[in-house]
């Protein structure tokens, strides 16, 4: 049986008491400032109280994480104690009912459904079984949302695979550590993207097999909602879904003008609905023949094989492909901008089909760094913008997840103040954060060729850049170490042509 509440829990409780003491000191200082007691003329009361609010939020978040660690450990211990109380000669059925009863007890105590309690129990078990994850949570270094991501993404991995994934992100002595922001410094959605990308590359079952299964499971769901509304969702291959999103977004932006009252968010579903409902179904010869043989000629107009054919995507998307994967020598996953890892076969198809707005990005076989972007025109500005999109992946502002293809490419040091138009002085910003940068003193630091900028807030808080996490591509089987340098040289010469 694992360590009890009296061991791990004691350390967590000490952390809780430390956080509460720090919060009490903040409240006492804020109360003194509000009353005006012992406040000198040199103190900016409003500014200090504003800073105390931010410090309080930071401490409260750490307190919530520590409480989540204690809560998860208690759930795991409850199940372990119940198992210990079950007689050794109990039947499998009796053990199952004992565990079910414990889950129902947890559901009653937390006032959640049985399903939610079961999910929490399983997430807690995974978190507590991975010491670096539990320790980071109990130290308040990351939130329960971050811990749940590790629990979700280690599902289906062997215990050894789960340990390797955790070591990559949490072990300071581990090999190939991700650069820049740590797990707790990334918003959960971005942390999940990084964890999932690593998982896809190192999963014992190839992404090709998993993608083939997922492709068979594609479907369309319809869910009625309140106020006369409903949800329609599609489970599709990533390249198709990404292209649909980008095409509707581009069409919506094209419709925006001073006389258009609808927002971008409203335009997207309107465009999708018009495309789905506006097609005219013309029966094919095969449809007509099938309808005639069935004795129902009118049914010929009800189906059309052409309607079900997915057209070649026409969205402006970057496809990052390891060079050996593109050549078919390995099945290493590629990266689809705005989506994440995709099967190598999907990337080859996108490149081979010549989808008009997909730009190939080849990866150096030596270190995983980008080599070049395939170009369809010679406009320097377009090439630079695509390079910045590839490097940054999204808006670089702290916590922003906006990956819109038409995000602004902004000068970090203004052109008027001597800033140059090169990748180290450029970064991707969404329109909202572009305006904020110029309206308030949010200061970016210089970028690099392969790294986005970090930021400093008006109160002096520094937010690290979210750097990519490249790994050297997989080499084809049978290539000896001594042959690699020669093959690298040949490949780079070919790419330079």
PDB file of N, CA, C and O in Angstrom, residues 196 199-201 203-214 331-334 339-345:
ATOM      1  N   UNK A 196       1.220  16.122 -25.824  1.00  0.00           N
ATOM      2  CA  UNK A 196       0.661  15.236 -26.856  1.00  0.00           C
ATOM      3  C   UNK A 196       1.643  15.056 -28.016  1.00  0.00           C
ATOM      4  O   UNK A 196       1.773  13.960 -28.561  1.00  0.00           O
ATOM      5  N   UNK A 199       4.184  12.622 -26.889  1.00  0.00           N
ATOM      6  CA  UNK A 199       3.566  11.289 -26.800  1.00  0.00           C
ATOM      7  C   UNK A 199       3.423  10.664 -28.181  1.00  0.00           C
ATOM      8  O   UNK A 199       3.674   9.463 -28.364  1.00  0.00           O
ATOM      9  N   UNK A 200       3.022  11.452 -29.176  1.00  0.00           N
ATOM     10  CA  UNK A 200       2.829  10.916 -30.521  1.00  0.00           C
ATOM     11  C   UNK A 200       4.149  10.420 -31.105  1.00  0.00           C
ATOM     12  O   UNK A 200       4.180   9.420 -31.821  1.00  0.00           O
ATOM     13  N   UNK A 201       5.226  11.131 -30.814  1.00  0.00           N
ATOM     14  CA  UNK A 201       6.526  10.736 -31.363  1.00  0.00           C
ATOM     15  C   UNK A 201       7.071   9.476 -30.696  1.00  0.00           C
ATOM     16  O   UNK A 201       7.822   8.728 -31.298  1.00  0.00           O
ATOM     17  N   UNK A 203       5.135   7.110 -28.810  1.00  0.00           N
ATOM     18  CA  UNK A 203       4.145   6.069 -28.514  1.00  0.00           C
ATOM     19  C   UNK A 203       4.617   4.746 -29.117  1.00  0.00           C
ATOM     20  O   UNK A 203       5.090   4.709 -30.250  1.00  0.00           O
ATOM     21  N   UNK A 204       4.512   3.643 -28.332  1.00  0.00           N
ATOM     22  CA  UNK A 204       5.003   2.362 -28.863  1.00  0.00           C
ATOM     23  C   UNK A 204       4.239   1.886 -30.093  1.00  0.00           C
ATOM     24  O   UNK A 204       4.778   1.139 -30.906  1.00  0.00           O
ATOM     25  N   UNK A 205       2.983   2.287 -30.234  1.00  0.00           N
ATOM     26  CA  UNK A 205       2.211   1.937 -31.424  1.00  0.00           C
ATOM     27  C   UNK A 205       2.271   3.107 -32.398  1.00  0.00           C
ATOM     28  O   UNK A 205       2.023   4.249 -32.014  1.00  0.00           O
ATOM     29  N   UNK A 206       2.608   2.875 -33.630  1.00  0.00           N
ATOM     30  CA  UNK A 206       2.830   3.956 -34.586  1.00  0.00           C
ATOM     31  C   UNK A 206       1.577   4.785 -34.772  1.00  0.00           C
ATOM     32  O   UNK A 206       0.443   4.289 -34.656  1.00  0.00           O
ATOM     33  N   UNK A 207       1.772   6.065 -35.085  1.00  0.00           N
ATOM     34  CA  UNK A 207       0.642   6.957 -35.320  1.00  0.00           C
ATOM     35  C   UNK A 207      -0.140   6.527 -36.547  1.00  0.00           C
ATOM     36  O   UNK A 207      -1.341   6.793 -36.664  1.00  0.00           O
ATOM     37  N   UNK A 208       0.518   5.833 -37.487  1.00  0.00           N
ATOM     38  CA  UNK A 208      -0.185   5.348 -38.674  1.00  0.00           C
ATOM     39  C   UNK A 208      -1.306   4.391 -38.274  1.00  0.00           C
ATOM     40  O   UNK A 208      -2.428   4.494 -38.762  1.00  0.00           O
ATOM     41  N   UNK A 209      -1.013   3.452 -37.367  1.00  0.00           N
ATOM     42  CA  UNK A 209      -2.026   2.491 -36.937  1.00  0.00           C
ATOM     43  C   UNK A 209      -3.143   3.184 -36.173  1.00  0.00           C
ATOM     44  O   UNK A 209      -4.323   2.900 -36.368  1.00  0.00           O
ATOM     45  N   UNK A 210      -2.765   4.108 -35.286  1.00  0.00           N
ATOM     46  CA  UNK A 210      -3.782   4.798 -34.487  1.00  0.00           C
ATOM     47  C   UNK A 210      -4.632   5.717 -35.355  1.00  0.00           C
ATOM     48  O   UNK A 210      -5.833   5.869 -35.139  1.00  0.00           O
ATOM     49  N   UNK A 211      -3.994   6.341 -36.361  1.00  0.00           N
ATOM     50  CA  UNK A 211      -4.761   7.198 -37.263  1.00  0.00           C
ATOM     51  C   UNK A 211      -5.738   6.368 -38.096  1.00  0.00           C
ATOM     52  O   UNK A 211      -6.872   6.793 -38.341  1.00  0.00           O
ATOM     53  N   UNK A 212      -5.304   5.187 -38.537  1.00  0.00           N
ATOM     54  CA  UNK A 212      -6.196   4.327 -39.322  1.00  0.00           C
ATOM     55  C   UNK A 212      -7.428   3.950 -38.512  1.00  0.00           C
ATOM     56  O   UNK A 212      -8.554   3.941 -39.040  1.00  0.00           O
ATOM     57  N   UNK A 213      -7.241   3.663 -37.221  1.00  0.00           N
ATOM     58  CA  UNK A 213      -8.385   3.350 -36.364  1.00  0.00           C
ATOM     59  C   UNK A 213      -9.279   4.571 -36.188  1.00  0.00           C
ATOM     60  O   UNK A 213     -10.505   4.493 -36.272  1.00  0.00           O
ATOM     61  N   UNK A 214      -8.643   5.738 -35.943  1.00  0.00           N
ATOM     62  CA  UNK A 214      -9.428   6.949 -35.780  1.00  0.00           C
ATOM     63  C   UNK A 214     -10.214   7.295 -37.032  1.00  0.00           C
ATOM     64  O   UNK A 214     -11.356   7.763 -36.961  1.00  0.00           O
ATOM     65  N   UNK A 331       8.345   6.480 -40.824  1.00  0.00           N
ATOM     66  CA  UNK A 331       6.945   6.873 -40.633  1.00  0.00           C
ATOM     67  C   UNK A 331       6.814   7.837 -39.468  1.00  0.00           C
ATOM     68  O   UNK A 331       5.802   7.867 -38.758  1.00  0.00           O
ATOM     69  N   UNK A 332       7.834   8.661 -39.254  1.00  0.00           N
ATOM     70  CA  UNK A 332       7.812   9.637 -38.167  1.00  0.00           C
ATOM     71  C   UNK A 332       6.711  10.665 -38.398  1.00  0.00           C
ATOM     72  O   UNK A 332       6.515  11.122 -39.527  1.00  0.00           O
ATOM     73  N   UNK A 333       5.962  11.040 -37.346  1.00  0.00           N
ATOM     74  CA  UNK A 333       4.874  12.005 -37.538  1.00  0.00           C
ATOM     75  C   UNK A 333       5.363  13.355 -38.065  1.00  0.00           C
ATOM     76  O   UNK A 333       6.489  13.780 -37.783  1.00  0.00           O
ATOM     77  N   UNK A 334       4.521  14.017 -38.840  1.00  0.00           N
ATOM     78  CA  UNK A 334       4.748  15.387 -39.262  1.00  0.00           C
ATOM     79  C   UNK A 334       3.939  16.303 -38.343  1.00  0.00           C
ATOM     80  O   UNK A 334       3.215  15.841 -37.452  1.00  0.00           O
ATOM     81  N   UNK A 339      -2.918  22.318 -35.754  1.00  0.00           N
ATOM     82  CA  UNK A 339      -3.524  21.055 -35.329  1.00  0.00           C
ATOM     83  C   UNK A 339      -2.600  20.265 -34.423  1.00  0.00           C
ATOM     84  O   UNK A 339      -2.921  19.961 -33.292  1.00  0.00           O
ATOM     85  N   UNK A 340      -1.395  19.941 -34.925  1.00  0.00           N
ATOM     86  CA  UNK A 340      -0.456  19.145 -34.147  1.00  0.00           C
ATOM     87  C   UNK A 340       0.074  17.989 -34.961  1.00  0.00           C
ATOM     88  O   UNK A 340       0.075  18.027 -36.191  1.00  0.00           O
ATOM     89  N   UNK A 341       0.519  16.890 -34.300  1.00  0.00           N
ATOM     90  CA  UNK A 341       1.112  15.766 -35.022  1.00  0.00           C
ATOM     91  C   UNK A 341       0.103  15.079 -35.936  1.00  0.00           C
ATOM     92  O   UNK A 341      -1.065  14.888 -35.570  1.00  0.00           O
ATOM     93  N   UNK A 342       0.554  14.711 -37.142  1.00  0.00           N
ATOM     94  CA  UNK A 342      -0.270  13.953 -38.077  1.00  0.00           C
ATOM     95  C   UNK A 342       0.558  12.796 -38.617  1.00  0.00           C
ATOM     96  O   UNK A 342       1.780  12.803 -38.549  1.00  0.00           O
ATOM     97  N   UNK A 343      -0.117  11.798 -39.152  1.00  0.00           N
ATOM     98  CA  UNK A 343       0.577  10.640 -39.708  1.00  0.00           C
ATOM     99  C   UNK A 343       1.421  11.054 -40.902  1.00  0.00           C
ATOM    100  O   UNK A 343       1.057  11.953 -41.664  1.00  0.00           O
ATOM    101  N   UNK A 344       2.549  10.372 -41.085  1.00  0.00           N
ATOM    102  CA  UNK A 344       3.442  10.687 -42.196  1.00  0.00           C
ATOM    103  C   UNK A 344       2.737  10.524 -43.528  1.00  0.00           C
ATOM    104  O   UNK A 344       2.955  11.301 -44.466  1.00  0.00           O
ATOM    105  N   UNK A 345       1.871   9.517 -43.644  1.00  0.00           N
ATOM    106  CA  UNK A 345       1.157   9.298 -44.908  1.00  0.00           C
ATOM    107  C   UNK A 345       0.265  10.484 -45.244  1.00  0.00           C
ATOM    108  O   UNK A 345       0.112  10.849 -46.419  1.00  0.00           O
TER     109      UNK A 345
END
